[in-house]
Amino acid sequence: MTIKLRRCAVPRQSAARGVALPDRRNAAARALAGALCLSALGLVFAPQCARAADLAEQPIRANFKHESASADAVQVADWVLNSGNHRNLSFVIIDKKNAKVFVFHPDGQLRGAAAVLLGEAIGDDSVPGIGERALSTILPQERTTPAGRFVAAIDRNLHGKDILWVDYGAAISLHRVVTGNPKERRAERLATPSSLDNRISYGCINVPVAFFNNVVTPAFKNTNGIVYILPETRPLQHVFADLSAAEQARLQR
């Protein structure tokens, strides 16, 4: 019997991409500010009401700490927090252009960041049905890491290794760097300061071993989380439609 090996050999699950949630940013704070104003008839507590209303409108900012991040990564992280798109779960942003991953606590505080290895081919979509194909049939131009929003969870692959399953249909996961083929020099690629040599995988996201163990695993232990993979060939708003709506609403204020 012949067993076909997928791009990332993981057992089938029923998880699916999540659905974006409506913007509920600071709704409770705005309601409290309004209640204070009404109770004081707009007189005694008027200055306090104004300050509370101003605070309610303050956007939430993701804390990248001392890590350098692209404008796209910052924009998406802030949108995630202000829209509640992450459902108050830990979330991950993968910046393909800069080959970097950021893992956040639900409140937007950075857990950690690291370099990543990505699919060999440039592109934001997976070839239909690629998750069911044998590795030997996947052409170099088909080895993409898809962009989008994914509900992710820790799982085990067919070899018993724990991985972060991102998109089963496309056989995409985030896992410890694979070093079985010395010619690929995957560990060395992760260690270089340049992102130009980080395209080597069949589409999965490789991270340093310590980063997976100390940052990714605690963030997703016994729970799901959200992974946002930024596009490299399409605008952000074409991949994250709600981001475009949020930006338009902000500009109209």
PDB file of C-alpha atoms in Angstrom:
ATOM      1  CA  MET A   1       0.000   0.000   0.000  1.00  0.00           C
ATOM      2  CA  THR A   2       1.357   3.437  -0.936  1.00  0.00           C
ATOM      3  CA  ILE A   3       0.947   6.251   1.568  1.00  0.00           C
ATOM      4  CA  LYS A   4       0.961   9.747   0.121  1.00  0.00           C
ATOM      5  CA  LEU A   5       2.814  12.298   2.221  1.00  0.00           C
ATOM      6  CA  ARG A   6       1.176  15.693   2.362  1.00  0.00           C
ATOM      7  CA  ARG A   7       3.052  18.996   2.466  1.00  0.00           C
ATOM      8  CA  CYS A   8       2.690  18.865   6.249  1.00  0.00           C
ATOM      9  CA  ALA A   9       1.602  15.411   7.293  1.00  0.00           C
ATOM     10  CA  VAL A  10      -1.252  16.060   9.733  1.00  0.00           C
ATOM     11  CA  PRO A  11      -4.394  14.065  10.600  1.00  0.00           C
ATOM     12  CA  ARG A  12      -7.707  15.370   9.336  1.00  0.00           C
ATOM     13  CA  GLN A  13      -9.691  17.640  11.619  1.00  0.00           C
ATOM     14  CA  SER A  14     -12.938  19.531  11.313  1.00  0.00           C
ATOM     15  CA  ALA A  15     -11.566  22.981  12.143  1.00  0.00           C
ATOM     16  CA  ALA A  16     -12.408  25.743   9.672  1.00  0.00           C
ATOM     17  CA  ARG A  17     -11.542  29.339   9.022  1.00  0.00           C
ATOM     18  CA  GLY A  18     -13.292  31.695  11.384  1.00  0.00           C
ATOM     19  CA  VAL A  19     -15.742  34.408  10.477  1.00  0.00           C
ATOM     20  CA  ALA A  20     -14.858  38.029  11.133  1.00  0.00           C
ATOM     21  CA  LEU A  21     -16.692  39.664  14.001  1.00  0.00           C
ATOM     22  CA  PRO A  22     -18.284  43.138  13.967  1.00  0.00           C
ATOM     23  CA  ASP A  23     -16.454  46.104  15.478  1.00  0.00           C
ATOM     24  CA  ARG A  24     -17.412  46.359  19.171  1.00  0.00           C
ATOM     25  CA  ARG A  25     -14.449  48.444  20.256  1.00  0.00           C
ATOM     26  CA  ASN A  26     -14.825  50.036  23.656  1.00  0.00           C
ATOM     27  CA  ALA A  27     -18.618  49.795  23.547  1.00  0.00           C
ATOM     28  CA  ALA A  28     -18.816  49.427  27.327  1.00  0.00           C
ATOM     29  CA  ALA A  29     -16.626  52.482  27.866  1.00  0.00           C
ATOM     30  CA  ARG A  30     -18.764  54.600  25.548  1.00  0.00           C
ATOM     31  CA  ALA A  31     -21.919  53.453  27.322  1.00  0.00           C
ATOM     32  CA  LEU A  32     -20.449  54.347  30.717  1.00  0.00           C
ATOM     33  CA  ALA A  33     -19.446  57.791  29.484  1.00  0.00           C
ATOM     34  CA  GLY A  34     -22.973  58.413  28.241  1.00  0.00           C
ATOM     35  CA  ALA A  35     -24.511  57.237  31.507  1.00  0.00           C
ATOM     36  CA  LEU A  36     -22.326  59.576  33.532  1.00  0.00           C
ATOM     37  CA  CYS A  37     -23.269  62.507  31.359  1.00  0.00           C
ATOM     38  CA  LEU A  38     -26.978  61.791  31.634  1.00  0.00           C
ATOM     39  CA  SER A  39     -26.863  61.261  35.389  1.00  0.00           C
ATOM     40  CA  ALA A  40     -25.146  64.613  35.894  1.00  0.00           C
ATOM     41  CA  LEU A  41     -27.471  66.397  33.452  1.00  0.00           C
ATOM     42  CA  GLY A  42     -24.421  67.598  31.576  1.00  0.00           C
ATOM     43  CA  LEU A  43     -23.414  69.935  34.412  1.00  0.00           C
ATOM     44  CA  VAL A  44     -21.274  68.839  37.356  1.00  0.00           C
ATOM     45  CA  PHE A  45     -19.498  65.947  35.610  1.00  0.00           C
ATOM     46  CA  ALA A  46     -19.294  67.462  32.142  1.00  0.00           C
ATOM     47  CA  PRO A  47     -15.449  67.576  32.047  1.00  0.00           C
ATOM     48  CA  GLN A  48     -15.231  63.995  33.327  1.00  0.00           C
ATOM     49  CA  CYS A  49     -17.760  62.889  30.727  1.00  0.00           C
ATOM     50  CA  ALA A  50     -15.749  64.491  27.959  1.00  0.00           C
ATOM     51  CA  ARG A  51     -12.566  62.793  29.126  1.00  0.00           C
ATOM     52  CA  ALA A  52     -14.308  59.410  29.400  1.00  0.00           C
ATOM     53  CA  ALA A  53     -15.729  59.799  25.897  1.00  0.00           C
ATOM     54  CA  ASP A  54     -12.299  60.698  24.554  1.00  0.00           C
ATOM     55  CA  LEU A  55     -10.783  57.620  26.203  1.00  0.00           C
ATOM     56  CA  ALA A  56     -13.534  55.453  24.742  1.00  0.00           C
ATOM     57  CA  GLU A  57     -12.576  56.605  21.253  1.00  0.00           C
ATOM     58  CA  GLN A  58      -8.864  56.015  21.740  1.00  0.00           C
ATOM     59  CA  PRO A  59      -7.718  53.197  19.439  1.00  0.00           C
ATOM     60  CA  ILE A  60      -6.030  50.179  20.983  1.00  0.00           C
ATOM     61  CA  ARG A  61      -2.437  49.683  19.866  1.00  0.00           C
ATOM     62  CA  ALA A  62      -0.621  46.358  19.683  1.00  0.00           C
ATOM     63  CA  ASN A  63       2.592  46.369  21.701  1.00  0.00           C
ATOM     64  CA  PHE A  64       5.432  45.085  19.522  1.00  0.00           C
ATOM     65  CA  LYS A  65       7.864  45.994  22.314  1.00  0.00           C
ATOM     66  CA  HIS A  66      11.364  46.349  20.842  1.00  0.00           C
ATOM     67  CA  GLU A  67      10.710  44.263  17.736  1.00  0.00           C
ATOM     68  CA  SER A  68      10.872  45.958  14.348  1.00  0.00           C
ATOM     69  CA  ALA A  69       7.669  45.486  12.358  1.00  0.00           C
ATOM     70  CA  SER A  70       6.417  46.572   8.957  1.00  0.00           C
ATOM     71  CA  ALA A  71       3.586  49.070   8.550  1.00  0.00           C
ATOM     72  CA  ASP A  72       1.357  46.245   7.299  1.00  0.00           C
ATOM     73  CA  ALA A  73       2.008  44.124  10.384  1.00  0.00           C
ATOM     74  CA  VAL A  74       1.264  47.045  12.702  1.00  0.00           C
ATOM     75  CA  GLN A  75      -1.894  47.962  10.817  1.00  0.00           C
ATOM     76  CA  VAL A  76      -3.269  44.427  10.925  1.00  0.00           C
ATOM     77  CA  ALA A  77      -2.405  43.943  14.610  1.00  0.00           C
ATOM     78  CA  ASP A  78      -4.162  47.180  15.581  1.00  0.00           C
ATOM     79  CA  TRP A  79      -7.202  46.298  13.468  1.00  0.00           C
ATOM     80  CA  VAL A  80      -7.394  42.855  15.078  1.00  0.00           C
ATOM     81  CA  LEU A  81      -7.525  44.387  18.561  1.00  0.00           C
ATOM     82  CA  ASN A  82      -9.944  47.205  17.774  1.00  0.00           C
ATOM     83  CA  SER A  83     -12.366  45.022  15.837  1.00  0.00           C
ATOM     84  CA  GLY A  84     -12.246  42.044  18.179  1.00  0.00           C
ATOM     85  CA  ASN A  85     -11.547  39.895  15.134  1.00  0.00           C
ATOM     86  CA  HIS A  86      -9.367  37.552  17.194  1.00  0.00           C
ATOM     87  CA  ARG A  87     -12.273  36.666  19.542  1.00  0.00           C
ATOM     88  CA  ASN A  88     -10.081  37.481  22.531  1.00  0.00           C
ATOM     89  CA  LEU A  89      -7.741  34.612  21.667  1.00  0.00           C
ATOM     90  CA  SER A  90      -3.987  34.627  21.208  1.00  0.00           C
ATOM     91  CA  PHE A  91      -3.130  35.618  17.664  1.00  0.00           C
ATOM     92  CA  VAL A  92      -0.239  35.342  15.251  1.00  0.00           C
ATOM     93  CA  ILE A  93       0.808  37.639  12.431  1.00  0.00           C
ATOM     94  CA  ILE A  94       3.067  36.230   9.740  1.00  0.00           C
ATOM     95  CA  ASP A  95       4.695  38.881   7.561  1.00  0.00           C
ATOM     96  CA  LYS A  96       5.697  37.022   4.410  1.00  0.00           C
ATOM     97  CA  LYS A  97       7.468  39.970   2.798  1.00  0.00           C
ATOM     98  CA  ASN A  98       9.858  40.200   5.737  1.00  0.00           C
ATOM     99  CA  ALA A  99       9.805  36.502   6.698  1.00  0.00           C
ATOM    100  CA  LYS A 100       8.880  37.229  10.307  1.00  0.00           C
ATOM    101  CA  VAL A 101       6.297  35.953  12.787  1.00  0.00           C
ATOM    102  CA  PHE A 102       4.780  37.774  15.765  1.00  0.00           C
ATOM    103  CA  VAL A 103       2.791  35.971  18.479  1.00  0.00           C
ATOM    104  CA  PHE A 104       0.520  38.071  20.725  1.00  0.00           C
ATOM    105  CA  HIS A 105      -1.412  37.636  23.937  1.00  0.00           C
ATOM    106  CA  PRO A 106      -5.159  38.312  23.520  1.00  0.00           C
ATOM    107  CA  ASP A 107      -4.653  41.875  24.840  1.00  0.00           C
ATOM    108  CA  GLY A 108      -2.116  42.703  22.127  1.00  0.00           C
ATOM    109  CA  GLN A 109       1.047  42.318  24.204  1.00  0.00           C
ATOM    110  CA  LEU A 110       3.793  40.601  22.250  1.00  0.00           C
ATOM    111  CA  ARG A 111       4.744  37.103  23.424  1.00  0.00           C
ATOM    112  CA  GLY A 112       7.642  36.826  21.001  1.00  0.00           C
ATOM    113  CA  ALA A 113       8.865  37.226  17.439  1.00  0.00           C
ATOM    114  CA  ALA A 114      11.179  35.242  15.175  1.00  0.00           C
ATOM    115  CA  ALA A 115      12.306  34.695  11.624  1.00  0.00           C
ATOM    116  CA  VAL A 116      10.378  32.132   9.566  1.00  0.00           C
ATOM    117  CA  LEU A 117      10.906  29.960   6.527  1.00  0.00           C
ATOM    118  CA  LEU A 118       8.080  30.046   3.980  1.00  0.00           C
ATOM    119  CA  GLY A 119       6.912  28.440   0.772  1.00  0.00           C
ATOM    120  CA  GLU A 120       9.446  28.500  -2.030  1.00  0.00           C
ATOM    121  CA  ALA A 121       7.047  30.190  -4.467  1.00  0.00           C
ATOM    122  CA  ILE A 122       5.782  33.771  -4.251  1.00  0.00           C
ATOM    123  CA  GLY A 123       1.990  33.906  -4.096  1.00  0.00           C
ATOM    124  CA  ASP A 124      -1.025  34.294  -1.823  1.00  0.00           C
ATOM    125  CA  ASP A 125      -3.185  31.323  -2.844  1.00  0.00           C
ATOM    126  CA  SER A 126      -2.859  27.559  -2.628  1.00  0.00           C
ATOM    127  CA  VAL A 127      -3.425  25.409  -5.692  1.00  0.00           C
ATOM    128  CA  PRO A 128      -6.831  23.693  -5.357  1.00  0.00           C
ATOM    129  CA  GLY A 129      -6.480  20.150  -4.047  1.00  0.00           C
ATOM    130  CA  ILE A 130      -2.792  20.486  -3.251  1.00  0.00           C
ATOM    131  CA  GLY A 131      -3.298  19.169   0.266  1.00  0.00           C
ATOM    132  CA  GLU A 132      -4.192  15.736  -1.093  1.00  0.00           C
ATOM    133  CA  ARG A 133      -1.226  15.408  -3.424  1.00  0.00           C
ATOM    134  CA  ALA A 134       2.059  13.599  -2.882  1.00  0.00           C
ATOM    135  CA  LEU A 135       5.072  15.827  -2.264  1.00  0.00           C
ATOM    136  CA  SER A 136       6.785  14.516  -5.376  1.00  0.00           C
ATOM    137  CA  THR A 137       3.991  15.922  -7.573  1.00  0.00           C
ATOM    138  CA  ILE A 138       4.092  19.466  -6.198  1.00  0.00           C
ATOM    139  CA  LEU A 139       5.918  21.748  -8.623  1.00  0.00           C
ATOM    140  CA  PRO A 140       8.229  24.536  -7.382  1.00  0.00           C
ATOM    141  CA  GLN A 141       5.792  27.241  -8.560  1.00  0.00           C
ATOM    142  CA  GLU A 142       3.007  25.607  -6.524  1.00  0.00           C
ATOM    143  CA  ARG A 143       4.834  25.788  -3.191  1.00  0.00           C
ATOM    144  CA  THR A 144       3.065  28.849  -1.797  1.00  0.00           C
ATOM    145  CA  THR A 145       2.166  29.921   1.720  1.00  0.00           C
ATOM    146  CA  PRO A 146      -1.419  31.198   1.416  1.00  0.00           C
ATOM    147  CA  ALA A 147      -2.482  34.547   2.843  1.00  0.00           C
ATOM    148  CA  GLY A 148      -5.576  34.926   4.990  1.00  0.00           C
ATOM    149  CA  ARG A 149      -7.159  34.478   8.398  1.00  0.00           C
ATOM    150  CA  PHE A 150      -7.097  30.993   9.905  1.00  0.00           C
ATOM    151  CA  VAL A 151      -8.308  29.365  13.117  1.00  0.00           C
ATOM    152  CA  ALA A 152      -5.327  27.356  14.360  1.00  0.00           C
ATOM    153  CA  ALA A 153      -4.706  24.668  16.983  1.00  0.00           C
ATOM    154  CA  ILE A 154      -1.885  22.458  18.217  1.00  0.00           C
ATOM    155  CA  ASP A 155      -2.001  18.955  16.701  1.00  0.00           C
ATOM    156  CA  ARG A 156       0.316  16.066  15.872  1.00  0.00           C
ATOM    157  CA  ASN A 157       1.519  15.025  12.450  1.00  0.00           C
ATOM    158  CA  LEU A 158       1.794  11.458  11.167  1.00  0.00           C
ATOM    159  CA  HIS A 159       5.224  11.173  12.804  1.00  0.00           C
ATOM    160  CA  GLY A 160       3.853  12.106  16.230  1.00  0.00           C
ATOM    161  CA  LYS A 161       5.411  15.592  16.259  1.00  0.00           C
ATOM    162  CA  ASP A 162       3.303  18.423  17.644  1.00  0.00           C
ATOM    163  CA  ILE A 163       2.640  21.238  15.165  1.00  0.00           C
ATOM    164  CA  LEU A 164       0.354  24.243  14.886  1.00  0.00           C
ATOM    165  CA  TRP A 165      -2.216  23.260  12.291  1.00  0.00           C
ATOM    166  CA  VAL A 166      -3.191  26.331  10.250  1.00  0.00           C
ATOM    167  CA  ASP A 167      -5.066  25.191   7.118  1.00  0.00           C
ATOM    168  CA  TYR A 168      -5.688  21.475   6.697  1.00  0.00           C
ATOM    169  CA  GLY A 169      -7.215  21.794   3.245  1.00  0.00           C
ATOM    170  CA  ALA A 170      -3.997  23.260   1.893  1.00  0.00           C
ATOM    171  CA  ALA A 171      -1.831  21.120   4.223  1.00  0.00           C
ATOM    172  CA  ILE A 172      -0.313  24.185   5.879  1.00  0.00           C
ATOM    173  CA  SER A 173       1.072  24.174   9.406  1.00  0.00           C
ATOM    174  CA  LEU A 174       3.552  26.109  11.508  1.00  0.00           C
ATOM    175  CA  HIS A 175       6.182  23.871  13.067  1.00  0.00           C
ATOM    176  CA  ARG A 176       9.745  23.571  14.281  1.00  0.00           C
ATOM    177  CA  VAL A 177      12.340  23.984  11.554  1.00  0.00           C
ATOM    178  CA  VAL A 178      12.934  20.781   9.594  1.00  0.00           C
ATOM    179  CA  THR A 179      16.637  19.964   9.226  1.00  0.00           C
ATOM    180  CA  GLY A 180      16.494  16.488   7.681  1.00  0.00           C
ATOM    181  CA  ASN A 181      17.994  17.596   4.369  1.00  0.00           C
ATOM    182  CA  PRO A 182      21.399  19.229   5.026  1.00  0.00           C
ATOM    183  CA  LYS A 183      21.493  20.629   1.475  1.00  0.00           C
ATOM    184  CA  GLU A 184      18.574  22.934   2.276  1.00  0.00           C
ATOM    185  CA  ARG A 185      20.441  24.584   5.199  1.00  0.00           C
ATOM    186  CA  ARG A 186      17.167  25.511   6.860  1.00  0.00           C
ATOM    187  CA  ALA A 187      18.603  26.316  10.277  1.00  0.00           C
ATOM    188  CA  GLU A 188      21.286  28.479   8.664  1.00  0.00           C
ATOM    189  CA  ARG A 189      18.668  30.313   6.594  1.00  0.00           C
ATOM    190  CA  LEU A 190      16.725  31.183   9.749  1.00  0.00           C
ATOM    191  CA  ALA A 191      19.857  32.549  11.391  1.00  0.00           C
ATOM    192  CA  THR A 192      20.856  34.978   8.624  1.00  0.00           C
ATOM    193  CA  PRO A 193      19.775  38.642   8.973  1.00  0.00           C
ATOM    194  CA  SER A 194      18.380  38.703   5.437  1.00  0.00           C
ATOM    195  CA  SER A 195      14.889  37.495   4.482  1.00  0.00           C
ATOM    196  CA  LEU A 196      15.965  36.768   0.903  1.00  0.00           C
ATOM    197  CA  ASP A 197      17.002  33.179   1.691  1.00  0.00           C
ATOM    198  CA  ASN A 198      13.892  32.243   3.688  1.00  0.00           C
ATOM    199  CA  ARG A 199      11.878  30.744   0.825  1.00  0.00           C
ATOM    200  CA  ILE A 200      12.504  26.996   0.889  1.00  0.00           C
ATOM    201  CA  SER A 201       9.482  25.017   2.135  1.00  0.00           C
ATOM    202  CA  TYR A 202       6.561  23.401   0.330  1.00  0.00           C
ATOM    203  CA  GLY A 203       4.322  26.021   1.928  1.00  0.00           C
ATOM    204  CA  CYS A 204       4.500  25.355   5.659  1.00  0.00           C
ATOM    205  CA  ILE A 205       5.930  27.869   8.109  1.00  0.00           C
ATOM    206  CA  ASN A 206       9.179  26.783   9.801  1.00  0.00           C
ATOM    207  CA  VAL A 207      10.248  28.528  13.032  1.00  0.00           C
ATOM    208  CA  PRO A 208      13.211  28.063  15.394  1.00  0.00           C
ATOM    209  CA  VAL A 209      12.809  25.116  17.773  1.00  0.00           C
ATOM    210  CA  ALA A 210      13.071  27.230  20.938  1.00  0.00           C
ATOM    211  CA  PHE A 211      10.522  29.704  19.611  1.00  0.00           C
ATOM    212  CA  PHE A 212       7.997  26.956  18.933  1.00  0.00           C
ATOM    213  CA  ASN A 213       8.524  25.405  22.362  1.00  0.00           C
ATOM    214  CA  ASN A 214       8.598  28.603  24.422  1.00  0.00           C
ATOM    215  CA  VAL A 215       6.269  30.951  22.542  1.00  0.00           C
ATOM    216  CA  VAL A 216       3.923  29.106  20.163  1.00  0.00           C
ATOM    217  CA  THR A 217       3.095  26.125  22.376  1.00  0.00           C
ATOM    218  CA  PRO A 218       2.119  28.167  25.478  1.00  0.00           C
ATOM    219  CA  ALA A 219      -0.011  30.514  23.354  1.00  0.00           C
ATOM    220  CA  PHE A 220      -2.071  27.645  21.918  1.00  0.00           C
ATOM    221  CA  LYS A 221      -2.033  25.170  24.799  1.00  0.00           C
ATOM    222  CA  ASN A 222      -5.514  23.666  25.237  1.00  0.00           C
ATOM    223  CA  THR A 223      -7.103  26.345  23.090  1.00  0.00           C
ATOM    224  CA  ASN A 224      -7.454  27.689  19.556  1.00  0.00           C
ATOM    225  CA  GLY A 225      -5.979  30.923  18.260  1.00  0.00           C
ATOM    226  CA  ILE A 226      -6.042  33.020  15.113  1.00  0.00           C
ATOM    227  CA  VAL A 227      -3.270  33.176  12.513  1.00  0.00           C
ATOM    228  CA  TYR A 228      -3.132  36.097  10.093  1.00  0.00           C
ATOM    229  CA  ILE A 229      -0.828  35.530   7.114  1.00  0.00           C
ATOM    230  CA  LEU A 230      -0.167  38.810   5.325  1.00  0.00           C
ATOM    231  CA  PRO A 231      -0.262  38.873   1.516  1.00  0.00           C
ATOM    232  CA  GLU A 232       2.713  39.579  -0.690  1.00  0.00           C
ATOM    233  CA  THR A 233       1.090  39.975  -4.114  1.00  0.00           C
ATOM    234  CA  ARG A 234      -2.278  41.519  -3.211  1.00  0.00           C
ATOM    235  CA  PRO A 235      -3.346  44.531  -1.111  1.00  0.00           C
ATOM    236  CA  LEU A 236      -4.155  43.897   2.538  1.00  0.00           C
ATOM    237  CA  GLN A 237      -7.754  44.993   1.999  1.00  0.00           C
ATOM    238  CA  HIS A 238      -8.271  42.319  -0.664  1.00  0.00           C
ATOM    239  CA  VAL A 239      -7.352  39.611   1.833  1.00  0.00           C
ATOM    240  CA  PHE A 240      -8.910  41.112   4.978  1.00  0.00           C
ATOM    241  CA  ALA A 241     -12.124  42.733   3.769  1.00  0.00           C
ATOM    242  CA  ASP A 242     -13.146  43.958   7.222  1.00  0.00           C
ATOM    243  CA  LEU A 243      -9.875  45.858   7.481  1.00  0.00           C
ATOM    244  CA  SER A 244     -10.957  47.998   4.518  1.00  0.00           C
ATOM    245  CA  ALA A 245     -14.328  48.703   6.134  1.00  0.00           C
ATOM    246  CA  ALA A 246     -12.663  49.650   9.412  1.00  0.00           C
ATOM    247  CA  GLU A 247     -10.294  52.061   7.659  1.00  0.00           C
ATOM    248  CA  GLN A 248     -13.160  53.733   5.817  1.00  0.00           C
ATOM    249  CA  ALA A 249     -15.095  54.169   9.073  1.00  0.00           C
ATOM    250  CA  ARG A 250     -12.049  55.689  10.750  1.00  0.00           C
ATOM    251  CA  LEU A 251     -11.528  58.204   7.945  1.00  0.00           C
ATOM    252  CA  GLN A 252     -15.172  59.295   8.082  1.00  0.00           C
ATOM    253  CA  ARG A 253     -15.019  60.252  11.787  1.00  0.00           C
TER     254      ARG A 253
END
